[in-house]
Short mmCIF file of C-alpha atoms in Angstrom, two decimals:
data_model
loop_
_atom_site.label_atom_id
_atom_site.label_comp_id
_atom_site.label_asym_id
_atom_site.label_seq_id
_atom_site.Cartn_x
_atom_site.Cartn_y
_atom_site.Cartn_z
CA MET K 30 -3.96 0.12 12.13
CA ILE K 31 -6.55 -2.96 11.83
CA PHE K 32 -8.50 -4.21 14.77
CA ILE K 33 -9.23 -7.12 16.12
CA ILE K 34 -12.68 -7.58 17.34
CA THR K 35 -13.90 -11.11 18.76
CA GLY K 36 -11.38 -12.70 16.40
CA ALA K 37 -12.14 -11.32 13.47
CA ILE K 38 -9.99 -8.86 11.93
CA ALA K 39 -11.88 -5.43 11.22
CA LEU K 40 -9.74 -3.59 8.63
CA SER K 41 -9.73 0.65 9.10
CA VAL K 42 -10.86 2.01 5.41
CA SER K 43 -11.63 5.15 5.68
CA SER K 44 -13.75 7.15 2.75
CA CYS K 45 -12.33 10.28 4.43
CA GLY K 46 -8.87 11.96 4.05
CA MET K 47 -8.96 13.09 7.57
CA SER K 48 -9.57 10.22 9.57
CA GLN K 49 -7.40 7.91 7.15
CA ALA K 50 -4.18 10.56 7.64
CA GLU K 51 -4.68 10.70 11.79
CA ASP K 52 -5.33 6.83 11.49
CA SER K 53 -0.99 7.55 10.00
CA MET K 54 0.57 9.90 12.55
CA LYS K 55 -1.31 7.99 15.47
CA ASP K 56 0.23 5.30 14.34
CA ALA K 57 3.80 6.52 13.90
CA LEU K 58 2.84 8.04 17.42
CA ASN K 59 2.49 4.78 18.62
CA SER K 60 5.17 2.90 17.31
CA LEU K 61 7.79 5.72 18.04
CA GLN K 62 6.22 4.82 21.66
CA THR K 63 6.35 1.26 21.69
CA LYS K 64 8.47 0.32 19.69
CA ASP K 65 11.30 -0.78 21.81
CA SER K 66 8.44 -2.65 24.40
CA LYS K 67 9.09 -5.81 25.14
CA GLU K 68 5.96 -7.15 23.79
CA VAL K 69 7.01 -5.79 20.86
CA GLN K 70 10.56 -7.30 21.73
CA SER K 71 8.59 -10.76 22.82
CA ILE K 72 7.79 -10.94 18.86
CA LYS K 73 10.68 -9.36 17.05
CA ASN K 74 12.76 -11.85 19.68
CA GLY K 75 10.73 -15.54 19.18
CA TYR K 76 10.53 -17.34 15.78
CA LEU K 77 7.72 -18.85 13.54
CA SER K 78 8.54 -22.75 14.14
CA ALA K 79 6.87 -23.93 11.20
CA TYR K 80 8.78 -21.86 8.52
CA SER K 81 12.39 -21.20 10.34
CA THR K 82 13.95 -21.92 14.21
CA ASP K 83 17.22 -20.50 13.48
CA ILE K 84 15.71 -16.82 12.02
CA THR K 85 14.42 -14.59 14.48
CA ILE K 86 10.50 -12.60 12.97
CA GLY K 87 11.92 -9.75 13.50
CA LYS K 88 15.29 -10.36 11.43
CA ALA K 89 13.24 -12.18 9.19
CA PHE K 90 11.03 -9.06 8.20
CA GLU K 91 13.40 -6.51 9.00
CA ASP K 92 15.50 -8.28 5.54
CA PHE K 93 12.64 -9.14 3.87
CA PHE K 94 10.78 -5.81 4.03
CA GLY K 95 11.24 -2.43 3.27
CA LEU K 96 10.43 0.73 5.76
CA PRO K 97 9.76 -1.61 8.74
CA MET K 98 7.46 -0.40 11.79
CA TRP K 99 6.56 -2.25 15.03
CA GLN K 100 4.38 -1.25 17.59
CA SER K 101 1.94 -2.06 19.97
CA PHE K 102 -1.33 -1.93 21.75
CA LYS K 103 -4.41 -3.57 23.06
CA SER K 104 -7.89 -4.88 20.38
CA ASP K 105 -11.01 -3.59 22.04
CA THR K 106 -11.24 -6.91 23.24
CA ASP K 107 -8.18 -6.33 25.78
CA GLU K 108 -6.07 -8.35 23.80
CA GLN K 109 -2.60 -7.07 23.40
CA ILE K 110 -1.84 -7.38 19.35
CA ILE K 111 1.29 -6.50 18.06
CA GLU K 112 1.66 -5.04 14.95
CA PHE K 113 4.10 -4.78 12.03
CA ASN K 114 3.86 -2.80 8.81
CA GLY K 115 6.49 -2.35 5.74
CA GLN K 116 6.56 -2.80 2.42
CA CYS K 117 6.68 -5.15 0.04
CA MET K 118 5.97 -6.88 -4.05
CA TYR K 119 2.49 -8.45 -3.98
CA ASN K 120 2.12 -9.12 -8.20
CA ASP K 121 4.38 -7.31 -9.57
CA LYS K 122 3.54 -3.98 -7.68
CA THR K 123 4.86 -1.96 -3.99
CA VAL K 124 2.12 -3.18 -1.36
CA GLY K 125 2.02 -1.64 2.34
CA ALA K 126 2.03 -4.71 3.93
CA THR K 127 0.02 -5.37 8.07
CA ILE K 128 1.12 -8.33 9.91
CA GLN K 129 -0.60 -8.61 13.64
CA PHE K 130 0.58 -11.05 16.20
CA ILE K 131 -2.12 -11.75 19.39
CA LEU K 132 0.58 -12.02 22.63
CA ASN K 133 -0.43 -13.96 24.83
CA ASP K 134 -0.79 -13.40 29.33
CA ASP K 135 1.91 -16.76 29.13
CA ASP K 136 4.39 -14.70 26.10
CA THR K 137 3.05 -17.24 23.68
CA PHE K 138 2.10 -16.15 20.41
CA GLN K 139 -0.23 -16.46 16.91
CA LEU K 140 0.73 -14.89 14.29
CA TYR K 141 -3.24 -13.89 13.09
CA ALA K 142 -4.02 -10.86 10.14
CA LEU K 143 -2.35 -9.89 7.08
CA ALA K 144 -3.09 -6.74 4.96
CA PHE K 145 -2.16 -5.20 1.62
CA ASN K 146 -3.41 -1.41 1.38
CA ASP K 147 -5.59 -1.81 4.38
CA ILE K 148 -7.33 -4.87 2.49
CA GLU K 149 -7.81 -7.62 4.46
CA GLN K 150 -5.96 -10.99 3.17
CA ASN K 151 -7.21 -15.03 3.46
CA MET K 152 -5.02 -17.12 5.45
CA LEU K 153 -3.67 -18.74 2.12
CA THR K 154 -1.91 -15.41 0.80
CA LEU K 155 -0.87 -15.06 5.00
CA ASN K 156 1.54 -18.13 4.63
CA ALA K 157 2.26 -17.99 1.29
CA LEU K 158 3.69 -14.68 2.00
CA MET K 159 5.58 -16.45 5.27
CA GLU K 160 6.72 -19.12 3.10
CA LYS K 161 8.51 -16.23 0.52
CA VAL K 162 9.82 -14.37 3.59
CA TYR K 163 11.65 -17.45 4.52
CA GLU K 164 12.60 -18.43 2.13
CA LYS K 165 16.19 -19.59 1.91
CA ASP K 166 18.39 -16.89 0.80
CA ASN K 167 15.98 -14.37 0.65
CA ASN K 168 17.94 -11.68 3.13
CA GLU K 169 19.69 -11.76 -0.32
CA THR K 170 17.18 -11.16 -2.45
CA GLN K 171 13.34 -10.73 -3.00
CA ASP K 172 11.43 -12.80 -5.62
CA ASP K 173 9.46 -9.80 -6.44
CA GLU K 174 7.14 -12.04 -9.36
CA GLY K 175 4.77 -11.96 -6.14
CA TRP K 176 2.06 -14.49 -6.01
CA VAL K 177 -2.22 -14.75 -6.41
CA ASP K 178 -4.71 -15.20 -4.09
CA GLU K 179 -7.12 -17.49 -4.79
CA SER K 180 -9.93 -15.41 -4.90
CA TYR K 181 -9.05 -13.56 -7.90
CA GLU K 182 -8.25 -17.07 -10.29
CA ASP K 183 -10.83 -16.26 -12.42
CA TYR K 184 -9.05 -12.98 -13.60
CA TYR K 185 -5.81 -14.70 -13.04
CA ASP K 186 -3.76 -15.31 -16.93
CA ASP K 187 -0.56 -17.75 -15.83
CA SER K 188 0.69 -18.18 -19.16
CA ASP K 189 3.52 -15.49 -19.74
CA ASP K 190 6.79 -15.87 -18.69
CA PHE K 191 6.82 -13.73 -15.80
CA GLY K 192 4.60 -15.32 -12.86
CA GLY K 193 1.28 -14.58 -14.04
CA SER K 194 -0.87 -10.95 -14.02
CA TYR K 195 -4.53 -10.26 -13.80
CA LYS K 196 -6.44 -9.74 -16.37
CA THR K 197 -7.77 -6.22 -17.09
CA LEU K 198 -11.70 -6.29 -17.00
CA THR K 199 -13.27 -4.96 -20.17
CA GLU K 200 -15.84 -2.13 -19.89
CA GLU K 201 -18.44 -4.56 -19.80
CA GLU K 202 -16.83 -5.82 -17.13
CA THR K 203 -15.38 -2.88 -14.66
CA GLU K 204 -19.45 -1.29 -15.46
CA GLU K 205 -20.48 -5.16 -12.98
CA VAL K 206 -17.41 -5.19 -10.86
CA TYR K 207 -17.18 -1.80 -9.68
CA GLY K 208 -20.39 0.39 -10.95
CA PHE K 209 -18.43 2.78 -13.00
CA THR K 210 -16.92 3.61 -16.54
CA LYS K 211 -12.92 4.05 -16.81
CA PRO K 212 -13.50 7.78 -17.39
CA ASP K 213 -15.50 7.72 -13.32
CA LEU K 214 -13.00 6.05 -12.02
CA ALA K 215 -10.50 8.17 -13.20
CA ARG K 216 -12.54 11.39 -12.27
CA ILE K 217 -12.80 9.76 -8.78
CA ALA K 218 -8.28 9.14 -8.95
CA LYS K 219 -8.61 13.12 -9.16
CA ASN K 220 -10.75 13.76 -6.30
CA SER K 221 -8.72 11.86 -3.86
CA TYR K 222 -5.93 11.77 -1.50
CA LEU K 223 -2.75 11.62 -0.74
CA ASP K 224 -2.88 10.99 3.31
CA GLU K 225 0.95 11.27 3.48
CA TYR K 226 1.06 14.59 2.18
CA SER K 227 -2.41 16.16 2.60
CA ASP K 228 -6.20 15.21 3.67
CA GLU K 229 -7.17 18.44 2.92
CA PHE K 230 -6.44 19.18 -1.05
CA THR K 231 -7.01 16.54 -2.90
CA ILE K 232 -4.88 15.45 -5.77
CA GLY K 233 -6.36 17.38 -8.56
CA GLU K 234 -6.22 20.86 -6.84
CA VAL K 235 -2.84 19.67 -6.14
CA LEU K 236 -1.25 18.75 -9.55
CA GLY K 237 -4.14 21.06 -11.79
CA ASN K 238 -1.91 24.33 -9.62
CA LEU K 239 1.48 23.26 -11.03
CA CYS K 240 -0.27 22.92 -14.68
CA ALA K 241 0.59 25.60 -17.72
CA ASN K 242 -2.36 26.35 -19.09
CA ASP K 243 -4.48 23.66 -18.03
CA GLU K 244 -2.64 21.19 -20.45
CA TRP K 245 -3.00 17.96 -17.97
CA GLU K 246 -4.81 14.56 -18.28
CA TRP K 247 -6.28 12.27 -16.46
CA ARG K 248 -7.37 8.55 -17.52
CA CYS K 249 -8.15 5.19 -15.98
CA THR K 250 -5.44 2.64 -17.91
CA ASN K 251 -5.65 -0.68 -16.18
CA VAL K 252 -8.94 -2.10 -14.19
CA TYR K 253 -8.77 -5.42 -12.39
CA GLU K 254 -11.19 -6.22 -9.93
CA HIS K 255 -9.04 -6.11 -6.96
CA ARG K 256 -8.24 -2.40 -8.17
CA TYR K 257 -7.71 0.20 -11.09
CA GLU K 258 -4.62 2.68 -11.96
CA VAL K 259 -4.44 6.36 -12.75
CA GLU K 260 -2.41 8.08 -14.66
CA TYR K 261 -1.83 11.87 -14.81
CA ARG K 262 -0.12 13.48 -17.42
CA GLY K 263 0.66 17.43 -17.01
CA ASN K 264 2.96 20.05 -18.57
CA CYS K 265 3.70 20.92 -14.65
CA TYR K 266 5.26 23.73 -13.82
CA TYR K 267 8.58 22.40 -11.06
CA ASN K 268 11.75 24.31 -9.32
CA GLY K 269 11.86 27.02 -11.77
CA ASN K 270 10.66 24.69 -14.71
CA PHE K 271 8.16 23.43 -16.75
CA ALA K 272 8.17 19.73 -16.94
CA GLU K 273 6.67 16.82 -18.34
CA VAL K 274 5.14 14.58 -15.84
CA VAL K 275 3.68 11.58 -15.74
CA ILE K 276 2.11 9.57 -12.63
CA PRO K 277 0.89 6.57 -11.96
CA PHE K 278 -1.95 6.06 -8.99
CA ASN K 279 -2.69 2.57 -7.41
CA LEU K 280 -6.51 3.03 -5.76
CA TYR K 281 -9.00 -0.14 -4.65
CA PRO K 282 -13.15 0.24 -4.36
CA GLY K 283 -13.93 1.62 -1.30
CA SER K 284 -11.22 3.98 -0.06
CA SER K 285 -10.62 7.30 -1.93
CA ILE K 286 -7.13 7.22 -0.67
CA SER K 287 -4.83 6.31 -3.76
CA THR K 288 -1.02 5.14 -3.36
CA VAL K 289 1.67 6.29 -6.45
CA TYR K 290 5.33 4.63 -6.26
CA SER K 291 6.95 6.56 -9.31
CA ILE K 292 6.80 9.30 -11.48
CA THR K 293 8.43 10.12 -15.32
CA ILE K 294 9.57 13.19 -15.85
CA ASN K 295 10.81 14.30 -19.34
CA GLY K 296 10.32 11.12 -20.35
CA GLU K 297 12.85 9.47 -17.91
CA GLU K 298 11.19 7.46 -15.28
CA GLN K 299 12.64 8.25 -11.85
CA ASP K 300 12.05 5.94 -8.44
CA TYR K 301 9.72 6.51 -5.53
CA ASP K 302 12.08 8.71 -3.58
CA ALA K 303 11.41 11.52 -6.74
CA ALA K 304 8.82 11.06 -6.61
CA HIS K 305 8.23 11.50 -3.13
CA ASP K 306 10.08 14.77 -3.80
CA PHE K 307 7.84 15.45 -6.10
CA LEU K 308 4.53 16.10 -4.48
CA ARG K 309 6.12 17.64 -0.96
CA TYR K 310 6.98 20.45 -3.40
CA ALA K 311 3.42 20.61 -5.72
CA TYR K 312 1.81 19.77 -1.87
CA ASP K 313 3.45 23.06 -0.63
CA LEU K 314 3.06 25.36 -3.42
CA TYR K 315 -0.34 24.38 -3.43
CA ALA K 316 -0.77 25.24 0.35
CA GLN K 317 1.50 27.97 0.38
CA ASN K 318 -1.26 29.32 -1.96
CA ASN K 319 -4.35 29.28 -0.91
#
């Protein structure tokens, strides 16, 4: 959840996995209670006239984003906030997008804030996202090339044929930007949390519990200024058999929470649902043994 305080956006990014999980649970519960409220309906049935006077916000957002969720709450300054959460592509990666509106007493509203994976974005990125959301024929297919914030332009390479990508940092740049080496970042990932599954057990503990004879490896594969990627490889016990498993994780500076969207089992890449099933199995088994 994003909390608006005196005109500024303050993202709830905690180093504690438990607080992150509690926030997620509170958001889910609040969404169940408020998703059909008149405040939320005011936004869903409204229009962003700068982008379209024909398509409601609700239809545009729910056609464009995956796993849409709406909720309303009061900010610390007593403003009525309508918050939308959903998944979209950003720079060729699936991210969680959080978009906030301020609803005024006269039922007018303003588009206020955007975050990707709880990292605040500027207004240029917010406008760019809205243009993508309201692009012609966006209901049929999303543009998965992504877009880039100008604040990272020094690390961006637009020379390829696929919309460009962030440049990976060298070893020296990694230490300069993060203060850690790539092996250090791999250890941080190993000791991080997947708050969807547990705020008590680290990823390393859970996956190590599945490994055969300690046959596992954590390594940092790519580092960018705004995030880094860590890969887990191990021979794991899964549903009665041993399987070669590769799981890529994304992490962001200042957060101990990881994200994962895919998994490779015995050389075959699987989708998010398969990754979820594997991780749910791993966490349930670890909880049973501990």
